[in-house]
Coordinates of C-alpha atoms and ligand atoms in Angstrom, one line a residue:
X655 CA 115.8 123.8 91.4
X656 CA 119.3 122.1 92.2
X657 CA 120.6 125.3 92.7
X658 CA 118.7 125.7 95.9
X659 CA 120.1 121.9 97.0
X660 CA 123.4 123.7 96.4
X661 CA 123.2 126.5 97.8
X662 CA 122.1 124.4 101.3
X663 CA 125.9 123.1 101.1
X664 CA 123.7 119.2 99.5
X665 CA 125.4 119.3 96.5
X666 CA 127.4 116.4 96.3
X667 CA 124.5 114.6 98.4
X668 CA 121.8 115.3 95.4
X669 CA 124.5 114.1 93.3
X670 CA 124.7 111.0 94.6
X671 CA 120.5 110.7 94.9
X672 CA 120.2 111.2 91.4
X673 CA 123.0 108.4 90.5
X674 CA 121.4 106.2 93.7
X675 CA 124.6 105.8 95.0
X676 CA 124.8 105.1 99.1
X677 CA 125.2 107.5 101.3
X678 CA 127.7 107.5 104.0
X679 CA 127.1 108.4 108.0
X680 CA 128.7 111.7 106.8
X681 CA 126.2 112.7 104.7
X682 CA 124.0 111.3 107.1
X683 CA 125.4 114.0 109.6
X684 CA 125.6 116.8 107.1
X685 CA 121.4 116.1 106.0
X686 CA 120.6 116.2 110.2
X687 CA 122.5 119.2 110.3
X688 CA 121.2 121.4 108.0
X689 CA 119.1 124.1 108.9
X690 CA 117.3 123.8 105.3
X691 CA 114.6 121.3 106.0
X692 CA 113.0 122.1 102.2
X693 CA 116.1 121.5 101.0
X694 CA 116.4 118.0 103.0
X695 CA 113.0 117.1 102.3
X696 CA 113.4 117.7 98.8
X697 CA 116.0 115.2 98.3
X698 CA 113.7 112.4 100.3
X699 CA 111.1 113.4 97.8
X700 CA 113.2 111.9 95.1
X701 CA 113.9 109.0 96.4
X702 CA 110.4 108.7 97.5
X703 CA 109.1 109.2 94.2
X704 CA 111.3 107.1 92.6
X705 CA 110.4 103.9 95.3
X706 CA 106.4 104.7 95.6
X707 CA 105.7 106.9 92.9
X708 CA 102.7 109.4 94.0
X709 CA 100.7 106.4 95.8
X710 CA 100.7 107.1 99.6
X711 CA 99.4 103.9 101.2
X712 CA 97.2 103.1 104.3
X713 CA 95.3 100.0 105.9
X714 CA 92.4 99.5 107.7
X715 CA 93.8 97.5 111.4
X716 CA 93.0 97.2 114.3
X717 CA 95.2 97.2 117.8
X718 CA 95.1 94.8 120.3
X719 CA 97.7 95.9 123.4
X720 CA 97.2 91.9 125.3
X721 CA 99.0 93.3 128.3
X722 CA 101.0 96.0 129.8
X723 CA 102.8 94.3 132.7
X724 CA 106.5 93.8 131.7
X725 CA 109.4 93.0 133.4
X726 CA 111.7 95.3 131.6
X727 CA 110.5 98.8 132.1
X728 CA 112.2 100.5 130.1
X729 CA 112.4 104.4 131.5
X730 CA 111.0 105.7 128.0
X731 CA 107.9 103.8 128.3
X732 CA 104.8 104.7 130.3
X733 CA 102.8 101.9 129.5
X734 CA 104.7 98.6 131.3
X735 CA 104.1 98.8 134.4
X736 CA 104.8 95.7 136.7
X737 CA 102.3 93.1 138.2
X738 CA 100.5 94.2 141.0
X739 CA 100.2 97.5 139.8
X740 CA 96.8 99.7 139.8
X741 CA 97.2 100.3 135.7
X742 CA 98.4 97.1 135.3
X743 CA 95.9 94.7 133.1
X744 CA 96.0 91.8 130.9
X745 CA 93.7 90.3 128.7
X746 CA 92.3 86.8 128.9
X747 CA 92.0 85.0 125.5
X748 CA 88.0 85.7 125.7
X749 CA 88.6 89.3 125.9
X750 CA 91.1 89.3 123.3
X751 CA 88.6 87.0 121.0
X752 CA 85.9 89.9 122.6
X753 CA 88.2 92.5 120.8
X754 CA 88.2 91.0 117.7
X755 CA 84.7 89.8 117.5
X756 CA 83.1 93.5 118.6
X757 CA 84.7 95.0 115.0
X758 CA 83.1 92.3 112.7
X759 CA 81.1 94.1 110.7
X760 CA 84.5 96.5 110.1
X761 CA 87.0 96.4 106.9
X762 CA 89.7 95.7 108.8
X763 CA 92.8 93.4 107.2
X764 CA 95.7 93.7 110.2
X765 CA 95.7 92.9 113.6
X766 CA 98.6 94.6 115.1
X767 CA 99.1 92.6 118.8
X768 CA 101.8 94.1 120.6
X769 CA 102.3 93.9 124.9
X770 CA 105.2 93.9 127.7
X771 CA 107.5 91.1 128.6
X772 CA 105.0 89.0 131.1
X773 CA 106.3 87.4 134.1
X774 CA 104.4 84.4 133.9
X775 CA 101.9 84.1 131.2
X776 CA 102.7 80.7 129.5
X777 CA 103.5 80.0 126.2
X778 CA 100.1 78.6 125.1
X779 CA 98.9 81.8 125.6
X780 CA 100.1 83.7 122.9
X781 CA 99.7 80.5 121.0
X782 CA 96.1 80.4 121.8
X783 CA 95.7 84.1 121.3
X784 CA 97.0 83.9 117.5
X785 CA 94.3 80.9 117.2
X786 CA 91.8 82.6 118.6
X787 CA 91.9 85.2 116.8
X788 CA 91.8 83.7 113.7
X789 CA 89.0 81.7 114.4
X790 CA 87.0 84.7 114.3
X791 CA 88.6 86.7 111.9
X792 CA 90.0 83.6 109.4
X793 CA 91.8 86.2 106.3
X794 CA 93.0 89.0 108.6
X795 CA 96.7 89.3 109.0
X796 CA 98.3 88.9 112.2
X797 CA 101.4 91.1 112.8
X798 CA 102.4 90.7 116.5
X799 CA 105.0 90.3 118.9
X800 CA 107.9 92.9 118.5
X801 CA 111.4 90.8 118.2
X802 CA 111.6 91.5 122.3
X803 CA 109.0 89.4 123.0
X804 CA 109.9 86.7 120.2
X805 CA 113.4 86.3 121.8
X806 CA 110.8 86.3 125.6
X807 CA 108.8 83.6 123.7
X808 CA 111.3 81.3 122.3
X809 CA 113.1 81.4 125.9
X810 CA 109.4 79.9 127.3
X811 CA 109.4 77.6 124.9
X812 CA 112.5 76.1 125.4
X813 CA 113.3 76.1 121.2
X814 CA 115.1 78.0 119.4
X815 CA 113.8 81.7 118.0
X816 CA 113.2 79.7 114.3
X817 CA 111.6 77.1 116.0
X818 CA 109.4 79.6 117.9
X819 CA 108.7 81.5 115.2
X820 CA 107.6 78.2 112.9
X821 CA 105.1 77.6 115.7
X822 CA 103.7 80.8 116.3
X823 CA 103.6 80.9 112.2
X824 CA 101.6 78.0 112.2
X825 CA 99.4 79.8 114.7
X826 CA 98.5 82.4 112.8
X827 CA 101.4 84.6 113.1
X828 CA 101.6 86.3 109.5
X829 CA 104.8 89.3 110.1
X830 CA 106.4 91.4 112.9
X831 CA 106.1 94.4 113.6
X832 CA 108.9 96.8 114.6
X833 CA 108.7 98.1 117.7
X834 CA 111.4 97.2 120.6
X835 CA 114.4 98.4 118.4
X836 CA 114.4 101.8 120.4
X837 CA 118.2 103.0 119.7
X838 CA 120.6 100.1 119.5
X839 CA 123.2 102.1 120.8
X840 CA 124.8 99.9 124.4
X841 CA 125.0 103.4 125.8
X842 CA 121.5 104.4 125.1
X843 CA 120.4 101.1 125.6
X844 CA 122.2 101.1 129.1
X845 CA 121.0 104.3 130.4
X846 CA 117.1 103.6 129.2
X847 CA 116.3 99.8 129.0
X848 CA 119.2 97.7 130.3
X849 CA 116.7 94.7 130.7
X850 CA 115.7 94.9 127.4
X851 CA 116.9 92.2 124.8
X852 CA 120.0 94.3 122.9
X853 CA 120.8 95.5 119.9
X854 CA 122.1 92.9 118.4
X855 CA 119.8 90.4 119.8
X856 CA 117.4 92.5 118.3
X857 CA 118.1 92.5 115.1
X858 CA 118.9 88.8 115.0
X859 CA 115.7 87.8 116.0
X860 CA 114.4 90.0 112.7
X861 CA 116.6 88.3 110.6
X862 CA 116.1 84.6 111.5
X863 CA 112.3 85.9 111.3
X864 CA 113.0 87.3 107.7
X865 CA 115.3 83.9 106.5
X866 CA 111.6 82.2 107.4
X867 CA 109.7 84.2 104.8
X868 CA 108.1 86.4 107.8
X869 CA 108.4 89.8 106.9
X870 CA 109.1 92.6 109.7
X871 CA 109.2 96.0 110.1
X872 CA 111.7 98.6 112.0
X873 CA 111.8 101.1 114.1
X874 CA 113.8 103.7 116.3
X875 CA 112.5 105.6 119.2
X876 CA 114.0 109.6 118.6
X877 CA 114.2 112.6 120.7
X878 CA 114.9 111.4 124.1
X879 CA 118.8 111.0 125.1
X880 CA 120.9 109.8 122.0
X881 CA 122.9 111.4 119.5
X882 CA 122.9 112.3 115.8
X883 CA 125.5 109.4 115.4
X884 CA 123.6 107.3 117.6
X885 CA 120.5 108.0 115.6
X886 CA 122.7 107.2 112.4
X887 CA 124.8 104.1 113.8
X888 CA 121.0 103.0 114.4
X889 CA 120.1 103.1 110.7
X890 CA 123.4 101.9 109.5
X891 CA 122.6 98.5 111.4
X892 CA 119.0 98.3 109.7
X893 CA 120.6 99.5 106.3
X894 CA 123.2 96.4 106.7
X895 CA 120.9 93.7 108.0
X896 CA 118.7 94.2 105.1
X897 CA 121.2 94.1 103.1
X898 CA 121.9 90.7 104.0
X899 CA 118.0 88.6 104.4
X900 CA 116.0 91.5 102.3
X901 CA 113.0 90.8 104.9
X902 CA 112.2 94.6 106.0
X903 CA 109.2 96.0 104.9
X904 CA 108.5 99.8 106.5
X905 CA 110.6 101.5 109.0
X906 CA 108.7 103.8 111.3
X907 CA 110.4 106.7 113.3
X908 CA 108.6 106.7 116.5
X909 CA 108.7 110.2 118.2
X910 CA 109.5 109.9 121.8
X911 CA 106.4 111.4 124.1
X912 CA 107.9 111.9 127.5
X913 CA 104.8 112.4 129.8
X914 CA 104.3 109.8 132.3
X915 CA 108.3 108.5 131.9
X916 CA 111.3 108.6 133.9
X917 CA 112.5 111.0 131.5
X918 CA 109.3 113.3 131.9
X919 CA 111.3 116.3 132.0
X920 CA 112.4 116.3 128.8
X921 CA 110.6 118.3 126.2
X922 CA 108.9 116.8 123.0
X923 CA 109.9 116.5 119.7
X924 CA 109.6 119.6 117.7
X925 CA 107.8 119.3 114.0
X926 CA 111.3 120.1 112.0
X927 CA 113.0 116.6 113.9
X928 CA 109.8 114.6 113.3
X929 CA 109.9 115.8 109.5
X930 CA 113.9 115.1 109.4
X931 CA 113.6 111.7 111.2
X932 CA 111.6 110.8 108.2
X933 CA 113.3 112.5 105.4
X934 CA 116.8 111.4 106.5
X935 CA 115.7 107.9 107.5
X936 CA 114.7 107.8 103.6
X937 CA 117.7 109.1 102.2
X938 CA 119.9 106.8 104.6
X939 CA 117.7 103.3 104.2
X940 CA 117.9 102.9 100.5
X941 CA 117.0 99.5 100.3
X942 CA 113.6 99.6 102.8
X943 CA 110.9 99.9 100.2
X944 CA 108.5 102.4 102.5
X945 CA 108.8 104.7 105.1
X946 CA 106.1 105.1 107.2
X947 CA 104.9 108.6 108.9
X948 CA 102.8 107.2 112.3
X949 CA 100.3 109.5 113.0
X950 CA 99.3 108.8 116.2
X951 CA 103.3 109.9 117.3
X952 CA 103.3 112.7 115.3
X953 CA 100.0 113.8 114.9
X954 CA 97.5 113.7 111.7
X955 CA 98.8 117.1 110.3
X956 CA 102.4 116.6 110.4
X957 CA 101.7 113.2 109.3
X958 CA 100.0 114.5 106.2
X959 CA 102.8 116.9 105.2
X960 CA 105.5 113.9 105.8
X961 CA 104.0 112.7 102.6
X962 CA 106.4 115.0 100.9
X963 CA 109.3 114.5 103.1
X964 CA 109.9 110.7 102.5
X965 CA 106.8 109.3 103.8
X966 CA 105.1 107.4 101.7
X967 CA 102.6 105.5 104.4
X968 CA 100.4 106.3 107.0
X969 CA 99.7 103.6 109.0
X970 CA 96.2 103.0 109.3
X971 CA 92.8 103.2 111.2
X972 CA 94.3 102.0 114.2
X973 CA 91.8 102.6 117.2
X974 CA 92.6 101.7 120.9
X975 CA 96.7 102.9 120.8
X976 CA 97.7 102.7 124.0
X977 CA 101.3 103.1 124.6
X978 CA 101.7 106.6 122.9
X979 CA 98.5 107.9 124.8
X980 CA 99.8 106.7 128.3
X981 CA 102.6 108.9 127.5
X982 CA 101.0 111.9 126.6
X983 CA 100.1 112.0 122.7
X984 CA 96.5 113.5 121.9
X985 CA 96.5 112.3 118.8
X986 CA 92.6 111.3 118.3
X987 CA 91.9 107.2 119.0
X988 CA 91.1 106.3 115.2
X989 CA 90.8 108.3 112.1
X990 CA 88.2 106.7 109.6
X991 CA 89.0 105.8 106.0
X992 CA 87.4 108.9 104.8
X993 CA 89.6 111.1 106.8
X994 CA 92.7 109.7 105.6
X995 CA 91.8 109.4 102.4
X996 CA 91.1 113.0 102.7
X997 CA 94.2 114.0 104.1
X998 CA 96.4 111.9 101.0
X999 CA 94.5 113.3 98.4
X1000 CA 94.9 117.1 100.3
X1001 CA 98.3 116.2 100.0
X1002 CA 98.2 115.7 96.5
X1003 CA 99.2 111.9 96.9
X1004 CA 97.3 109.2 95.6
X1005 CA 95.6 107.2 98.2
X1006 CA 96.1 103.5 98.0
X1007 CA 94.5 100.8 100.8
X1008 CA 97.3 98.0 101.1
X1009 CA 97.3 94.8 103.3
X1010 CA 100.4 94.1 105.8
X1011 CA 102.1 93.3 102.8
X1012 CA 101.8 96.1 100.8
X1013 CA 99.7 94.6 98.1
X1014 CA 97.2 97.1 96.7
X1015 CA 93.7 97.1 97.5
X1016 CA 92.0 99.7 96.4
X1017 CA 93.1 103.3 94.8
X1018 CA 90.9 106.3 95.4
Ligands
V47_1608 O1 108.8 99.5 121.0 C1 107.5 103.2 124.0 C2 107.8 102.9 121.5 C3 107.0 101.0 120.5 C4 107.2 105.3 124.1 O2 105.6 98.1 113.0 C5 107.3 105.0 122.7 O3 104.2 99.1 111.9 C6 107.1 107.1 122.0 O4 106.7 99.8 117.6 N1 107.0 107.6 123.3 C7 105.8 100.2 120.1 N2 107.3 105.8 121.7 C8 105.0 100.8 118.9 C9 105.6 100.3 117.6 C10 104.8 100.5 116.4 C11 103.8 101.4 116.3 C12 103.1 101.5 115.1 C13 103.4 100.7 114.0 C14 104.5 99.8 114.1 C15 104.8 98.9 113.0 C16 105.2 99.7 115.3 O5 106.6 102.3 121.0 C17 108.0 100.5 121.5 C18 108.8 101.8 121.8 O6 109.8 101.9 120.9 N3 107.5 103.6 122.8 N4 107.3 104.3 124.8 C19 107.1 106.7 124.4 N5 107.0 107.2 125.6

């Protein structure tokens, strides 16, 4: 077997896997570059299989998009639009509660509550909206607000980002998820969100979060303007922040859907990226515990067969996405717990319902 990892020029690389020993934006470089994605995926397997064993993990949630008016508009995105607009929309409270309330009699353990960067929605709102939602729905976890709008929060507040975060925790708030990271490159960051809280302000906000206990995931948007280095500097700051406050849970390469964007004339990703985006971020982010393949971005299938490229997740039931869909992705709304369990076991994986936190819930 490792004389087909050689023969790909991954020698040293599988070398290093086998003795877990970092590996350097180099390597990082060398596993984007080659052309032998069984040989790449291969490697991610073992450090897969060493982190998650065979279990491939999924949760029954639920999204809740509050609002898509923003003020930053980022040109990747078709889903901010600004106040005033004919697709613009945001939820009152009551509809949010509405949301919640209408999937009752549903299994569902996560709330994922993501939306823009509001121009004027106060600060009791999203206070209210993490009550409210647990009023209904008392044990379900709460993962909202990417670090963007936590930094957007703790500037309407008036407090500082722990001090926000405290609140909101109080509230309901139970982790973060990991959108808003896009590419922290300035220079990407320059030509494709400029309004957008940086890099570094990014990641700060997900480490105060993670000093707090809170738990947050991570993210980077691929396949639109950046470079392999860019894509690697990218997971060289995640690799070194978690170093330091531990606090990461999943990092999810989100495959950038063009349709509907200022950059609409750019073509998708292809399957072999999607597939390397996951194997190399799992050979590159040794200390995340899981990887997650997001199906709605990529689609089911490819989703399925990322189980044995690094993945070891697949998000969940989701239902109601709206910011992949608005640019394009025809990934079906929801896929039931039967389907995916389906699709795990298919893939010779164990099938294992988690919670936010990855503890286990049920094995199939
Ligand atoms: O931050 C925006 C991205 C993110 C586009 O934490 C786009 O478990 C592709 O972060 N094409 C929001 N992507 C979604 C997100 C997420 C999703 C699922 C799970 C988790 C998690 C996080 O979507 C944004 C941005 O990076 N995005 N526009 C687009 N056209």
């Amino acid at each position: 077997m490792d004389s087909f990892i050689q023969q790909a020029g991954l020698g040293a690389i599988l070398d290093k896997v086998k003795n877990e020993v970092r590996l350097s934006l180099e390597e990082g470089k060398q596993l984007y570059n080659c052309p032998d994605l069984l040989a790449v995926g291969y490697l991610a397997n073992l450090v897969r299989e060493r982190k998650n064993g065979n279990q491939a993990f999924f949760i029954y949630n639920q999204h809740i998009n509050y609002s898509n008016i923003c003020t930053n508009l980022c040109k990747f995105c078709a889903f901010g639009k600004e106040k005033g607009h004919a697709l613009a929309y945001e939820m009152s409270i009551a509809q949010i509660k509405d949301k919640v309330q209408q999937r009752l009699d549903e299994p569902i353990t996560e709330i994922h509550m993501v939306g823009g960067i509001h121009p004027d929605l106060p600060y009791s709102y999203y206070i209210e909206a993490l009550r409210g939602i647990k009023a209904i729905r008392p044990a379900v976890h709460i993962q909202a607000f990417t670090c963007v709008e936590i930094q957007h929060l703790a500037d309407l507040s008036g407090q500082s980002v722990a001090a926000t975060l405290a609140e909101l925790q109080e509230a309901g708030l139970g982790s973060l998820p990991g959108g808003g990271a896009e590419v922290f490159s300035p220079r990407i960051r320059q030509l494709t969100c400029p309004k957008k809280l940086d890099g570094a302000g990014w990641l700060q906000v997900a480490q105060t979060a993670h000093r707090l206990g809170l738990k947050t995931n991570a993210t980077m948007l691929y396949g639109h303007i950046e470079t392999i280095d860019e894509r690697l500097e990218h997971l060289d700051a995640l690799r070194q922040a978690q170093d330091e406050t531990g606090g990461f849970l999943t990092y999810i390469p989100l495959a950038f859907h063009p349709k509907n964007t200022e950059f609409a004339g750019l073509s998708r990703t292809t399957g072999v990226d999607d597939l390397k985006n996951i194997a190399v971020a799992r050979l590159m982010l040794d200390n995340f515990p899981h990887i997650k393949a997001y199906w709605v971005m990529i689609g089911p299938k490819l989703a399925q067969v990322a189980l044995s490229f690094g993945a070891d997740d697949l998000d969940g039931t989701v239902k109601e996405e709206i910011i992949t869909r608005m640019a394009g992705g025809e990934s079906e709304q929801a896929l039931g717990h039967t389907t995916l369990i389906r699709m795990i076991k298919e893939a010779g994986r164990e099938p294992v319902e988690r919670d936010t936190l990855y503890n286990v819930l049920a094995r199939f």
